[in-house]
Amino acid sequence: MKLIKNFIFYFLFLISAVVAFACDREGHFEFIVSNSNEEVLYTGCYDAVNSGPHIIEYILTRDRAEATGIRRPSVPFTRDRDGGVLLALLEEHGYTLPSHNDFTRSGYDRGHMAPNADFNDTYENALMTFFIANVWPQTPNVNRVVWLRTENETRRLASEYLIIRVIIIVEDFGEETVGNIRIPTVFKRRVYDSNSGDLIYEIDVNQ
């Protein structure tokens, strides 16, 4: 059963890669986060210029969206949830990743793009979302209220459509920064039915 499940996820990621947004801008780098079973959880295009994920993409199934009982990990966001691959790639090109403490006392939350609640089927999977390359500074109201509503709607759609493809895009910024991290002004969520490829949910959240 596990082999079948892994095959389905790899197949869906292979299909999505064909139509994925390109990560070919200057200072942008692809990364993959997998669990210890080598199942791809989410992929990203990291924007090293603005110090956050330009794109986060993942497949969400009904079973995973409806999973409960896993406590939220009480851990810092680390720079090595992908095994340190992205950090090494960035340093090779003269960039680096922020740290958990760069957000401390900034007035901004560490806002997940791929939320831990979308990977709530195992503690390890939820833990893997606490990757500093998976977050942007979000105001408390955006993170805990407005953006949370879009996450809840995404999980509802996973329950309805069984398998969905989620894409988060961040490419609009103001002049404000937290350290070297630019503050996004818009968070874009796009959700597709994995069976038909149809766009079923689209929303932009301003902050």
PDB file of N, CA and C in Angstrom, residues 7-72:
ATOM      1  N   PHE A   7       3.923   5.972  -5.234  1.00  0.00           N
ATOM      2  CA  PHE A   7       3.858   6.077  -6.691  1.00  0.00           C
ATOM      3  C   PHE A   7       2.883   7.173  -7.104  1.00  0.00           C
ATOM      4  N   ILE A   8       1.720   7.214  -6.448  1.00  0.00           N
ATOM      5  CA  ILE A   8       0.725   8.241  -6.783  1.00  0.00           C
ATOM      6  C   ILE A   8       1.299   9.632  -6.582  1.00  0.00           C
ATOM      7  N   PHE A   9       1.981   9.854  -5.451  1.00  0.00           N
ATOM      8  CA  PHE A   9       2.528  11.185  -5.178  1.00  0.00           C
ATOM      9  C   PHE A   9       3.623  11.554  -6.173  1.00  0.00           C
ATOM     10  N   TYR A  10       4.504  10.609  -6.481  1.00  0.00           N
ATOM     11  CA  TYR A  10       5.565  10.914  -7.448  1.00  0.00           C
ATOM     12  C   TYR A  10       4.980  11.173  -8.828  1.00  0.00           C
ATOM     13  N   PHE A  11       3.953  10.407  -9.201  1.00  0.00           N
ATOM     14  CA  PHE A  11       3.310  10.618 -10.495  1.00  0.00           C
ATOM     15  C   PHE A  11       2.678  11.995 -10.567  1.00  0.00           C
ATOM     16  N   LEU A  12       1.978  12.386  -9.509  1.00  0.00           N
ATOM     17  CA  LEU A  12       1.331  13.696  -9.509  1.00  0.00           C
ATOM     18  C   LEU A  12       2.352  14.820  -9.559  1.00  0.00           C
ATOM     19  N   PHE A  13       3.463  14.666  -8.851  1.00  0.00           N
ATOM     20  CA  PHE A  13       4.493  15.695  -8.911  1.00  0.00           C
ATOM     21  C   PHE A  13       5.150  15.745 -10.281  1.00  0.00           C
ATOM     22  N   LEU A  14       5.297  14.587 -10.924  1.00  0.00           N
ATOM     23  CA  LEU A  14       5.852  14.574 -12.270  1.00  0.00           C
ATOM     24  C   LEU A  14       4.942  15.323 -13.229  1.00  0.00           C
ATOM     25  N   ILE A  15       3.630  15.073 -13.134  1.00  0.00           N
ATOM     26  CA  ILE A  15       2.675  15.768 -13.991  1.00  0.00           C
ATOM     27  C   ILE A  15       2.683  17.260 -13.704  1.00  0.00           C
ATOM     28  N   SER A  16       2.694  17.627 -12.415  1.00  0.00           N
ATOM     29  CA  SER A  16       2.637  19.051 -12.064  1.00  0.00           C
ATOM     30  C   SER A  16       3.895  19.775 -12.501  1.00  0.00           C
ATOM     31  N   ALA A  17       5.027  19.058 -12.531  1.00  0.00           N
ATOM     32  CA  ALA A  17       6.272  19.709 -12.925  1.00  0.00           C
ATOM     33  C   ALA A  17       6.218  20.208 -14.362  1.00  0.00           C
ATOM     34  N   VAL A  18       5.429  19.507 -15.190  1.00  0.00           N
ATOM     35  CA  VAL A  18       5.327  19.896 -16.598  1.00  0.00           C
ATOM     36  C   VAL A  18       4.687  21.264 -16.759  1.00  0.00           C
ATOM     37  N   VAL A  19       3.749  21.571 -15.863  1.00  0.00           N
ATOM     38  CA  VAL A  19       3.007  22.833 -15.986  1.00  0.00           C
ATOM     39  C   VAL A  19       3.336  23.801 -14.854  1.00  0.00           C
ATOM     40  N   ALA A  20       4.377  23.503 -14.081  1.00  0.00           N
ATOM     41  CA  ALA A  20       4.721  24.355 -12.947  1.00  0.00           C
ATOM     42  C   ALA A  20       5.291  25.693 -13.416  1.00  0.00           C
ATOM     43  N   PHE A  21       5.190  26.668 -12.525  1.00  0.00           N
ATOM     44  CA  PHE A  21       5.789  27.963 -12.800  1.00  0.00           C
ATOM     45  C   PHE A  21       7.318  27.815 -12.826  1.00  0.00           C
ATOM     46  N   ALA A  22       7.944  28.439 -13.780  1.00  0.00           N
ATOM     47  CA  ALA A  22       9.389  28.299 -13.949  1.00  0.00           C
ATOM     48  C   ALA A  22      10.143  28.978 -12.808  1.00  0.00           C
ATOM     49  N   CYS A  23      11.238  28.350 -12.394  1.00  0.00           N
ATOM     50  CA  CYS A  23      12.110  28.927 -11.361  1.00  0.00           C
ATOM     51  C   CYS A  23      13.412  29.329 -12.039  1.00  0.00           C
ATOM     52  N   ASP A  24      13.298  30.252 -12.999  1.00  0.00           N
ATOM     53  CA  ASP A  24      14.463  30.601 -13.808  1.00  0.00           C
ATOM     54  C   ASP A  24      14.857  32.072 -13.678  1.00  0.00           C
ATOM     55  N   ARG A  25      14.340  32.756 -12.668  1.00  0.00           N
ATOM     56  CA  ARG A  25      14.743  34.141 -12.450  1.00  0.00           C
ATOM     57  C   ARG A  25      16.105  34.180 -11.769  1.00  0.00           C
ATOM     58  N   GLU A  26      16.799  35.266 -11.929  1.00  0.00           N
ATOM     59  CA  GLU A  26      18.100  35.413 -11.275  1.00  0.00           C
ATOM     60  C   GLU A  26      17.914  35.368  -9.763  1.00  0.00           C
ATOM     61  N   GLY A  27      18.784  34.608  -9.082  1.00  0.00           N
ATOM     62  CA  GLY A  27      18.719  34.522  -7.636  1.00  0.00           C
ATOM     63  C   GLY A  27      17.603  33.637  -7.114  1.00  0.00           C
ATOM     64  N   HIS A  28      17.043  32.780  -7.970  1.00  0.00           N
ATOM     65  CA  HIS A  28      15.979  31.863  -7.575  1.00  0.00           C
ATOM     66  C   HIS A  28      16.478  30.425  -7.706  1.00  0.00           C
ATOM     67  N   PHE A  29      16.100  29.569  -6.729  1.00  0.00           N
ATOM     68  CA  PHE A  29      16.648  28.223  -6.661  1.00  0.00           C
ATOM     69  C   PHE A  29      15.562  27.226  -6.256  1.00  0.00           C
ATOM     70  N   GLU A  30      15.515  26.092  -6.943  1.00  0.00           N
ATOM     71  CA  GLU A  30      14.533  25.065  -6.649  1.00  0.00           C
ATOM     72  C   GLU A  30      14.949  24.243  -5.423  1.00  0.00           C
ATOM     73  N   PHE A  31      13.964  23.764  -4.681  1.00  0.00           N
ATOM     74  CA  PHE A  31      14.254  22.858  -3.569  1.00  0.00           C
ATOM     75  C   PHE A  31      13.104  21.878  -3.383  1.00  0.00           C
ATOM     76  N   ILE A  32      13.414  20.773  -2.712  1.00  0.00           N
ATOM     77  CA  ILE A  32      12.453  19.693  -2.462  1.00  0.00           C
ATOM     78  C   ILE A  32      12.551  19.290  -1.002  1.00  0.00           C
ATOM     79  N   VAL A  33      11.406  19.128  -0.358  1.00  0.00           N
ATOM     80  CA  VAL A  33      11.367  18.656   1.028  1.00  0.00           C
ATOM     81  C   VAL A  33      10.652  17.308   1.050  1.00  0.00           C
ATOM     82  N   SER A  34      11.352  16.290   1.534  1.00  0.00           N
ATOM     83  CA  SER A  34      10.815  14.935   1.607  1.00  0.00           C
ATOM     84  C   SER A  34      10.895  14.423   3.038  1.00  0.00           C
ATOM     85  N   ASN A  35      10.124  13.377   3.341  1.00  0.00           N
ATOM     86  CA  ASN A  35      10.210  12.761   4.659  1.00  0.00           C
ATOM     87  C   ASN A  35      11.182  11.585   4.637  1.00  0.00           C
ATOM     88  N   SER A  36      11.278  10.892   5.743  1.00  0.00           N
ATOM     89  CA  SER A  36      12.258   9.792   5.841  1.00  0.00           C
ATOM     90  C   SER A  36      11.885   8.608   4.959  1.00  0.00           C
ATOM     91  N   ASN A  37      10.636   8.557   4.491  1.00  0.00           N
ATOM     92  CA  ASN A  37      10.226   7.524   3.540  1.00  0.00           C
ATOM     93  C   ASN A  37      10.471   7.936   2.093  1.00  0.00           C
ATOM     94  N   GLU A  38      11.143   9.077   1.904  1.00  0.00           N
ATOM     95  CA  GLU A  38      11.467   9.628   0.584  1.00  0.00           C
ATOM     96  C   GLU A  38      10.214  10.040  -0.189  1.00  0.00           C
ATOM     97  N   GLU A  39       9.154  10.323   0.528  1.00  0.00           N
ATOM     98  CA  GLU A  39       7.951  10.869  -0.105  1.00  0.00           C
ATOM     99  C   GLU A  39       8.106  12.383  -0.215  1.00  0.00           C
ATOM    100  N   VAL A  40       7.955  12.930  -1.392  1.00  0.00           N
ATOM    101  CA  VAL A  40       8.019  14.377  -1.580  1.00  0.00           C
ATOM    102  C   VAL A  40       6.807  15.008  -0.914  1.00  0.00           C
ATOM    103  N   LEU A  41       7.057  15.923   0.016  1.00  0.00           N
ATOM    104  CA  LEU A  41       5.965  16.609   0.704  1.00  0.00           C
ATOM    105  C   LEU A  41       5.591  17.901  -0.005  1.00  0.00           C
ATOM    106  N   TYR A  42       6.589  18.724  -0.295  1.00  0.00           N
ATOM    107  CA  TYR A  42       6.354  19.951  -1.054  1.00  0.00           C
ATOM    108  C   TYR A  42       7.634  20.369  -1.750  1.00  0.00           C
ATOM    109  N   THR A  43       7.473  21.152  -2.789  1.00  0.00           N
ATOM    110  CA  THR A  43       8.607  21.678  -3.534  1.00  0.00           C
ATOM    111  C   THR A  43       8.528  23.198  -3.535  1.00  0.00           C
ATOM    112  N   GLY A  44       9.638  23.838  -3.844  1.00  0.00           N
ATOM    113  CA  GLY A  44       9.635  25.282  -3.829  1.00  0.00           C
ATOM    114  C   GLY A  44      10.625  25.889  -4.803  1.00  0.00           C
ATOM    115  N   CYS A  45      10.425  27.166  -5.044  1.00  0.00           N
ATOM    116  CA  CYS A  45      11.366  28.005  -5.772  1.00  0.00           C
ATOM    117  C   CYS A  45      11.733  29.131  -4.811  1.00  0.00           C
ATOM    118  N   TYR A  46      12.975  29.101  -4.317  1.00  0.00           N
ATOM    119  CA  TYR A  46      13.394  30.053  -3.294  1.00  0.00           C
ATOM    120  C   TYR A  46      13.933  31.328  -3.918  1.00  0.00           C
ATOM    121  N   ASP A  47      13.407  32.454  -3.474  1.00  0.00           N
ATOM    122  CA  ASP A  47      13.820  33.786  -3.921  1.00  0.00           C
ATOM    123  C   ASP A  47      14.897  34.299  -2.975  1.00  0.00           C
ATOM    124  N   ALA A  48      16.167  34.109  -3.343  1.00  0.00           N
ATOM    125  CA  ALA A  48      17.273  34.506  -2.478  1.00  0.00           C
ATOM    126  C   ALA A  48      17.482  36.013  -2.457  1.00  0.00           C
ATOM    127  N   VAL A  49      16.927  36.715  -3.418  1.00  0.00           N
ATOM    128  CA  VAL A  49      17.054  38.174  -3.465  1.00  0.00           C
ATOM    129  C   VAL A  49      16.217  38.811  -2.357  1.00  0.00           C
ATOM    130  N   ASN A  50      14.994  38.299  -2.185  1.00  0.00           N
ATOM    131  CA  ASN A  50      14.083  38.838  -1.178  1.00  0.00           C
ATOM    132  C   ASN A  50      14.002  37.980   0.080  1.00  0.00           C
ATOM    133  N   SER A  51      14.686  36.842   0.063  1.00  0.00           N
ATOM    134  CA  SER A  51      14.838  35.960   1.234  1.00  0.00           C
ATOM    135  C   SER A  51      13.549  35.281   1.671  1.00  0.00           C
ATOM    136  N   GLY A  52      12.922  34.591   0.717  1.00  0.00           N
ATOM    137  CA  GLY A  52      11.739  33.806   1.034  1.00  0.00           C
ATOM    138  C   GLY A  52      11.303  33.004  -0.172  1.00  0.00           C
ATOM    139  N   PRO A  53      10.306  32.135  -0.019  1.00  0.00           N
ATOM    140  CA  PRO A  53       9.881  31.288  -1.137  1.00  0.00           C
ATOM    141  C   PRO A  53       9.057  32.050  -2.166  1.00  0.00           C
ATOM    142  N   HIS A  54       9.515  32.078  -3.393  1.00  0.00           N
ATOM    143  CA  HIS A  54       8.732  32.658  -4.486  1.00  0.00           C
ATOM    144  C   HIS A  54       7.516  31.792  -4.759  1.00  0.00           C
ATOM    145  N   ILE A  55       7.727  30.469  -4.806  1.00  0.00           N
ATOM    146  CA  ILE A  55       6.649  29.520  -5.061  1.00  0.00           C
ATOM    147  C   ILE A  55       6.786  28.329  -4.107  1.00  0.00           C
ATOM    148  N   ILE A  56       5.668  27.906  -3.553  1.00  0.00           N
ATOM    149  CA  ILE A  56       5.566  26.642  -2.830  1.00  0.00           C
ATOM    150  C   ILE A  56       4.468  25.837  -3.502  1.00  0.00           C
ATOM    151  N   GLU A  57       4.726  24.561  -3.737  1.00  0.00           N
ATOM    152  CA  GLU A  57       3.750  23.717  -4.436  1.00  0.00           C
ATOM    153  C   GLU A  57       3.684  22.345  -3.774  1.00  0.00           C
ATOM    154  N   TYR A  58       2.466  21.831  -3.635  1.00  0.00           N
ATOM    155  CA  TYR A  58       2.313  20.490  -3.075  1.00  0.00           C
ATOM    156  C   TYR A  58       0.969  19.898  -3.473  1.00  0.00           C
ATOM    157  N   ILE A  59       0.902  18.573  -3.318  1.00  0.00           N
ATOM    158  CA  ILE A  59      -0.327  17.822  -3.543  1.00  0.00           C
ATOM    159  C   ILE A  59      -0.964  17.551  -2.182  1.00  0.00           C
ATOM    160  N   LEU A  60      -2.276  17.802  -2.077  1.00  0.00           N
ATOM    161  CA  LEU A  60      -2.989  17.556  -0.831  1.00  0.00           C
ATOM    162  C   LEU A  60      -4.131  16.577  -1.097  1.00  0.00           C
ATOM    163  N   THR A  61      -4.141  15.476  -0.360  1.00  0.00           N
ATOM    164  CA  THR A  61      -5.195  14.477  -0.495  1.00  0.00           C
ATOM    165  C   THR A  61      -6.229  14.653   0.613  1.00  0.00           C
ATOM    166  N   ARG A  62      -7.392  14.064   0.394  1.00  0.00           N
ATOM    167  CA  ARG A  62      -8.445  14.136   1.412  1.00  0.00           C
ATOM    168  C   ARG A  62      -7.975  13.497   2.714  1.00  0.00           C
ATOM    169  N   ASP A  63      -7.324  12.345   2.641  1.00  0.00           N
ATOM    170  CA  ASP A  63      -6.875  11.663   3.858  1.00  0.00           C
ATOM    171  C   ASP A  63      -5.946  12.543   4.675  1.00  0.00           C
ATOM    172  N   ARG A  64      -5.034  13.206   3.996  1.00  0.00           N
ATOM    173  CA  ARG A  64      -4.078  14.050   4.717  1.00  0.00           C
ATOM    174  C   ARG A  64      -4.765  15.305   5.256  1.00  0.00           C
ATOM    175  N   ALA A  65      -5.663  15.882   4.479  1.00  0.00           N
ATOM    176  CA  ALA A  65      -6.353  17.108   4.900  1.00  0.00           C
ATOM    177  C   ALA A  65      -7.254  16.859   6.099  1.00  0.00           C
ATOM    178  N   GLU A  66      -7.807  15.655   6.193  1.00  0.00           N
ATOM    179  CA  GLU A  66      -8.741  15.342   7.271  1.00  0.00           C
ATOM    180  C   GLU A  66      -8.073  14.676   8.468  1.00  0.00           C
ATOM    181  N   ALA A  67      -6.766  14.457   8.388  1.00  0.00           N
ATOM    182  CA  ALA A  67      -6.058  13.808   9.494  1.00  0.00           C
ATOM    183  C   ALA A  67      -6.065  14.703  10.731  1.00  0.00           C
ATOM    184  N   THR A  68      -6.266  14.093  11.882  1.00  0.00           N
ATOM    185  CA  THR A  68      -6.265  14.836  13.149  1.00  0.00           C
ATOM    186  C   THR A  68      -5.457  14.061  14.179  1.00  0.00           C
ATOM    187  N   GLY A  69      -5.244  14.686  15.309  1.00  0.00           N
ATOM    188  CA  GLY A  69      -4.611  13.994  16.421  1.00  0.00           C
ATOM    189  C   GLY A  69      -3.115  14.194  16.529  1.00  0.00           C
ATOM    190  N   ILE A  70      -2.509  14.835  15.528  1.00  0.00           N
ATOM    191  CA  ILE A  70      -1.075  15.114  15.593  1.00  0.00           C
ATOM    192  C   ILE A  70      -0.880  16.510  16.188  1.00  0.00           C
ATOM    193  N   ARG A  71      -0.141  16.599  17.270  1.00  0.00           N
ATOM    194  CA  ARG A  71       0.069  17.907  17.891  1.00  0.00           C
ATOM    195  C   ARG A  71       0.976  18.766  17.021  1.00  0.00           C
ATOM    196  N   ARG A  72       0.730  20.055  17.057  1.00  0.00           N
ATOM    197  CA  ARG A  72       1.565  20.984  16.305  1.00  0.00           C
ATOM    198  C   ARG A  72       2.981  20.963  16.875  1.00  0.00           C
TER     199      ARG A  72
END
